[in-house]
Short mmCIF file of C-alpha atoms and ligand atoms in Angstrom, two decimals:
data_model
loop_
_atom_site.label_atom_id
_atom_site.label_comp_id
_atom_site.label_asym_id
_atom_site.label_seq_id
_atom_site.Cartn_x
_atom_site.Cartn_y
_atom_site.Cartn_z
CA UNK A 1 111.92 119.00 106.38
CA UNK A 2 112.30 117.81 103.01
CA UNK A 3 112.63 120.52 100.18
CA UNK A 4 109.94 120.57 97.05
CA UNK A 5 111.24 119.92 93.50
CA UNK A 6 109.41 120.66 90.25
CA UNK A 7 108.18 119.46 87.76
CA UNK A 8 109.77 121.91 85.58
CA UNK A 9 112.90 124.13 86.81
CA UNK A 10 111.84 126.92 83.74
CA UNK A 11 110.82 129.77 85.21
CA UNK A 12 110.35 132.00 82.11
CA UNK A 13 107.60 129.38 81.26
CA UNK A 14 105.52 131.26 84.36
CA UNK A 15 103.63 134.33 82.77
CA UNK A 16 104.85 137.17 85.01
CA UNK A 17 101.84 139.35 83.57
CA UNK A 18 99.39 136.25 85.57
CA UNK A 19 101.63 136.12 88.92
CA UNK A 20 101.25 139.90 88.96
CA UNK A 21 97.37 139.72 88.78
CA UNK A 22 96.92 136.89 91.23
CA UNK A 23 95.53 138.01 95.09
CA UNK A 24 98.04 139.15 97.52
CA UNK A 25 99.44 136.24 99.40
CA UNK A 26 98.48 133.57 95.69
CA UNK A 27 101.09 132.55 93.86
CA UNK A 28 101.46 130.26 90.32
CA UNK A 29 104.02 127.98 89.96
CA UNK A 30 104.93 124.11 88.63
CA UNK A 31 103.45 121.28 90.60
CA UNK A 32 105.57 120.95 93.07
CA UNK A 33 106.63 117.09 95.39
CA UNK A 34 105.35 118.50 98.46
CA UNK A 35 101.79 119.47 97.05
CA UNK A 36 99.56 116.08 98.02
CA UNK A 37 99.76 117.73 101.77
CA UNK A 38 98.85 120.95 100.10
CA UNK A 39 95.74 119.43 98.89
CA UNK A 40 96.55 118.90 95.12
CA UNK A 41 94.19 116.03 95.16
CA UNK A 42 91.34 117.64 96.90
CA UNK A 43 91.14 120.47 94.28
CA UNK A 44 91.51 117.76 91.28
CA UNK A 45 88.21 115.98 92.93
CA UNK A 46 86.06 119.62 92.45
CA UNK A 47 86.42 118.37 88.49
CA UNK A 48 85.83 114.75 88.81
CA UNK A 49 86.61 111.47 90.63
CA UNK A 50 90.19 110.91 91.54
CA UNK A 51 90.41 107.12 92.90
CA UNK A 52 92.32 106.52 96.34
CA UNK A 53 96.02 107.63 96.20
CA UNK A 54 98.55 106.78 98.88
CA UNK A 55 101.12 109.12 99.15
CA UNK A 56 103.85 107.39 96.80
CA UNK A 57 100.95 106.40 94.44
CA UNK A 58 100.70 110.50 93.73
CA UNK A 59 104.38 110.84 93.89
CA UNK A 60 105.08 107.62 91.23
CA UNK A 61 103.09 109.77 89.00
CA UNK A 62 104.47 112.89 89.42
CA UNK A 63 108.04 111.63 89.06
CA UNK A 64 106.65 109.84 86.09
CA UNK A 65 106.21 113.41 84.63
CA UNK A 66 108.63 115.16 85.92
CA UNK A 67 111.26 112.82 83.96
CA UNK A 68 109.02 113.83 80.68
CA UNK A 69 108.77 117.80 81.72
CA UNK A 70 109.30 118.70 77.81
CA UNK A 71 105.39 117.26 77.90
CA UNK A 72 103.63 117.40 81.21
CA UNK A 73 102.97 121.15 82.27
CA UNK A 74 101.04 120.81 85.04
CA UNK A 75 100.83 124.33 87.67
CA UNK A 76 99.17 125.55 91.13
CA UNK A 77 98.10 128.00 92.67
CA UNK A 78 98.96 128.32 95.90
CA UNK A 79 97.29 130.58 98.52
CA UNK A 80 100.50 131.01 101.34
CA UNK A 81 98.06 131.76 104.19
CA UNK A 82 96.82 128.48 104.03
CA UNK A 83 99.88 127.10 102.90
CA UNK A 84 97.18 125.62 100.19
CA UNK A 85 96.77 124.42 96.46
CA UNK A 86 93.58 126.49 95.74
CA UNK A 87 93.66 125.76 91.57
CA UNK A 88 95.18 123.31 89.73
CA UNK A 89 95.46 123.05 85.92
CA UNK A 90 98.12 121.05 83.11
CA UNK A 91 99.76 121.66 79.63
CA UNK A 92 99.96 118.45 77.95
CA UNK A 93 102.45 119.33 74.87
CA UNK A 94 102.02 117.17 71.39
CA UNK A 95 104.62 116.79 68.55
CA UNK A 96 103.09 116.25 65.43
CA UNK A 97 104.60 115.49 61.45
CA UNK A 98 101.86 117.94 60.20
CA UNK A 99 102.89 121.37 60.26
CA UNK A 100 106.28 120.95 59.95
CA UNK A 101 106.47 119.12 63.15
CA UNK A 102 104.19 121.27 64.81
CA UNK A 103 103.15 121.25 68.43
CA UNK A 104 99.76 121.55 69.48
CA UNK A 105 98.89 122.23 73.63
CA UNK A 106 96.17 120.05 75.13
CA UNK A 107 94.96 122.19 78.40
CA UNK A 108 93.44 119.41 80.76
CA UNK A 109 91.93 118.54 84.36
CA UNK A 110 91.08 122.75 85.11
CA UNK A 111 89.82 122.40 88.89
CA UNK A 112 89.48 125.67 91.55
CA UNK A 113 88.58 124.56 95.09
CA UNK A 114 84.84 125.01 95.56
CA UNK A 115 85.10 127.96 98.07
CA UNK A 116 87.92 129.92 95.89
CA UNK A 117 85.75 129.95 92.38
CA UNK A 118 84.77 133.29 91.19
CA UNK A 119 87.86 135.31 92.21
CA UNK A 120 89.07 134.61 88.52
CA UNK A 121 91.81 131.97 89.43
CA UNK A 122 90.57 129.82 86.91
CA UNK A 123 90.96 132.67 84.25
CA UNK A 124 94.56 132.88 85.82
CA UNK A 125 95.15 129.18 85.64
CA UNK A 126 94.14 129.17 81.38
CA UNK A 127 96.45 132.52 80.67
CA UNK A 128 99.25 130.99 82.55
CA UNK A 129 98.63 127.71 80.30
CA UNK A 130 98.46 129.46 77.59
CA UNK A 131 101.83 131.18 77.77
CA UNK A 132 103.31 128.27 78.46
CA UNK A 133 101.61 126.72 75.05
CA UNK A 134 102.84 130.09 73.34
CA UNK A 135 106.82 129.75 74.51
CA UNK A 136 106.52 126.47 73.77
CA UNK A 137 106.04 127.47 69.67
CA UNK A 138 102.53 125.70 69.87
CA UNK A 139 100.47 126.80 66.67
CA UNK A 140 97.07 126.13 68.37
CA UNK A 141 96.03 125.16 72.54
CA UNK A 142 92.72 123.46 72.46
CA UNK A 143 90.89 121.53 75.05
CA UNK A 144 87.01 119.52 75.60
CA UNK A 145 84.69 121.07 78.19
CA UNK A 146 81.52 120.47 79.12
CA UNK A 147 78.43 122.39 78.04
CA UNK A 148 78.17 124.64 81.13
CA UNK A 149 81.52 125.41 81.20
CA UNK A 150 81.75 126.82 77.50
CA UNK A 151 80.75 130.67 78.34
CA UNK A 152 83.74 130.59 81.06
CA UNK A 153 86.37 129.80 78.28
CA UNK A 154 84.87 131.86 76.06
CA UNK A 155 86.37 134.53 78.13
CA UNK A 156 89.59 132.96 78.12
CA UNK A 157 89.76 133.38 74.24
CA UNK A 158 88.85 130.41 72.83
CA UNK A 159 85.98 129.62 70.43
CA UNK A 160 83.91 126.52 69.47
CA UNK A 161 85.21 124.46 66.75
CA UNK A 162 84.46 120.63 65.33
CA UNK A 163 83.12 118.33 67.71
CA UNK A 164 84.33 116.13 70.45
CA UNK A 165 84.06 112.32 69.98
CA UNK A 166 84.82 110.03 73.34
CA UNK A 167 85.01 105.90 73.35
CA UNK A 168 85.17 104.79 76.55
CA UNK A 169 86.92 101.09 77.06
N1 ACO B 201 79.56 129.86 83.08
C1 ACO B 201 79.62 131.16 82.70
N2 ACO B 201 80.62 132.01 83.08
C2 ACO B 201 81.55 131.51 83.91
C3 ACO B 201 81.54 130.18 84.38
C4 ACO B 201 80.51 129.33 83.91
N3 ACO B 201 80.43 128.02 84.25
N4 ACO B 201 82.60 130.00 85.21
C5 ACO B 201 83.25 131.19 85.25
N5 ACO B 201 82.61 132.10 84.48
C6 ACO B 201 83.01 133.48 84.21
C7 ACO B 201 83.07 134.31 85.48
O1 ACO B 201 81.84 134.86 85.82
C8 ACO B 201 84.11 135.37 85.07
O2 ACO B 201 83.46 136.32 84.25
P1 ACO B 201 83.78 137.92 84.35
O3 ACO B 201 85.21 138.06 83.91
O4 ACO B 201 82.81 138.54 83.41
O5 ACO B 201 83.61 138.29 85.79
C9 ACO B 201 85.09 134.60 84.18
O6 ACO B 201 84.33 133.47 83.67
C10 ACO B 201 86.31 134.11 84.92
O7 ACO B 201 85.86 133.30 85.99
P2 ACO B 201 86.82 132.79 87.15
O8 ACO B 201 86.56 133.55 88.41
O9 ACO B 201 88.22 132.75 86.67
O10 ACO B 201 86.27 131.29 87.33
P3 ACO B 201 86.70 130.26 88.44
O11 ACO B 201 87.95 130.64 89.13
O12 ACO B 201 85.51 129.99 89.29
O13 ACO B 201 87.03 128.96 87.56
C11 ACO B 201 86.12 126.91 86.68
C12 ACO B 201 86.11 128.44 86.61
C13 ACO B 201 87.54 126.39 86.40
C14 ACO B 201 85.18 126.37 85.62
C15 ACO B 201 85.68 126.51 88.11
O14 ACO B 201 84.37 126.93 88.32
C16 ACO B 201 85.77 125.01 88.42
O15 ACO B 201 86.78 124.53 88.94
N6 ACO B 201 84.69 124.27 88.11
C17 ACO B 201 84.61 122.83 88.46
C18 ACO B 201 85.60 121.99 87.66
C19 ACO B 201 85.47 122.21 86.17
O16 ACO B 201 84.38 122.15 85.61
N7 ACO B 201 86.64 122.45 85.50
C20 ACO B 201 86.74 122.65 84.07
C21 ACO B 201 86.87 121.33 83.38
S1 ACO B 201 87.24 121.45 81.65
C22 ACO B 201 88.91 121.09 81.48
O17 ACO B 201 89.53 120.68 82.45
C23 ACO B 201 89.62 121.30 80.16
#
């Protein structure tokens, strides 16, 4: 049987506070090559449409990140009596010139399978984000939600600031 790799080897970027708090048997960890048959897909399309993906369609992209894994964050979690990703969630670090060549964390595509929500993995998923974001020297994380989902990140920390702006092509 072929071995996973990561997307990122750095394990001090995985908040041991979170991994402590998760349910026996969950764990958190990087994206891993092995996680299509774990479901990774199935848990992105609780959020929103994911297209059809063959096999080496999902793993061209995630060897497209993994070669750029100062940028693409992207963690699971895993429950290991199912051998299944239950919550999925990415970092998406950007350099900038303005404050002093600051780097701001984008948290993106936040998805917990349908029959897992409400046993706080998605509260997990943000604080391990997070931590990565704060190791990483970002001076801000930010991220676009929609309306209903405002009151859940609210508990995660953040608060409601400018406004978001979309053009679609
Ligand atoms: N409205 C109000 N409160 C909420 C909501 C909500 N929509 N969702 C969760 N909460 C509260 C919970 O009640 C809990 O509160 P408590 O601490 O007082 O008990 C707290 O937030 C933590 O909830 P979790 O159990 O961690 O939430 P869950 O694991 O179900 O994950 C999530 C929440 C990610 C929104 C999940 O419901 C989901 O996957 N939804 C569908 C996909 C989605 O909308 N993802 C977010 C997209 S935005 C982005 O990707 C940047």
């Amino acid at each position: 049987m072929t071995v996973d790799s990561y997307l990122f080897d750095d394990e001090t970027l995985i908040s041991p506070q979170v991994q402590s708090c998760l349910p026996q048997n969950y764990s958190i960890r990087p994206l891993g090559s092995r996680d299509y048959d774990r479901g990774h897909l199935q848990v992105l399309g609780v959020l929103t449409d994911i297209g059809h993906h063959s096999p080496q369609d999902w793993l061209d992209q995630f060897y497209y990140m993994k070669k750029r894994n100062d940028t693409y964050f992207s963690l699971v979690i895993i429950d290991h009596a199912s051998d299944r990703v239950v919550a999925v969630g990415t970092l998406l670090m950007e350099r900038k010139f303005v404050h002093c060549n600051g780097k701001v964390g984008h948290i993106e595509d936040i998805a917990v399978a349908n029959d897992q929500q409400g046993k706080k993995l998605g509260l997990r998923m943000i604080e391990a984000l997070q931590y990565i974001g704060a190791r990483n020297g970002c001076y801000k994380v930010i991220l676009d939600c929609a309306v209903k989902n405002v009151p859940f990140y609210e508990k995660c920390g953040f608060v409601q600031k400018e406004s978001q702006m979309a053009w679609y092509v």
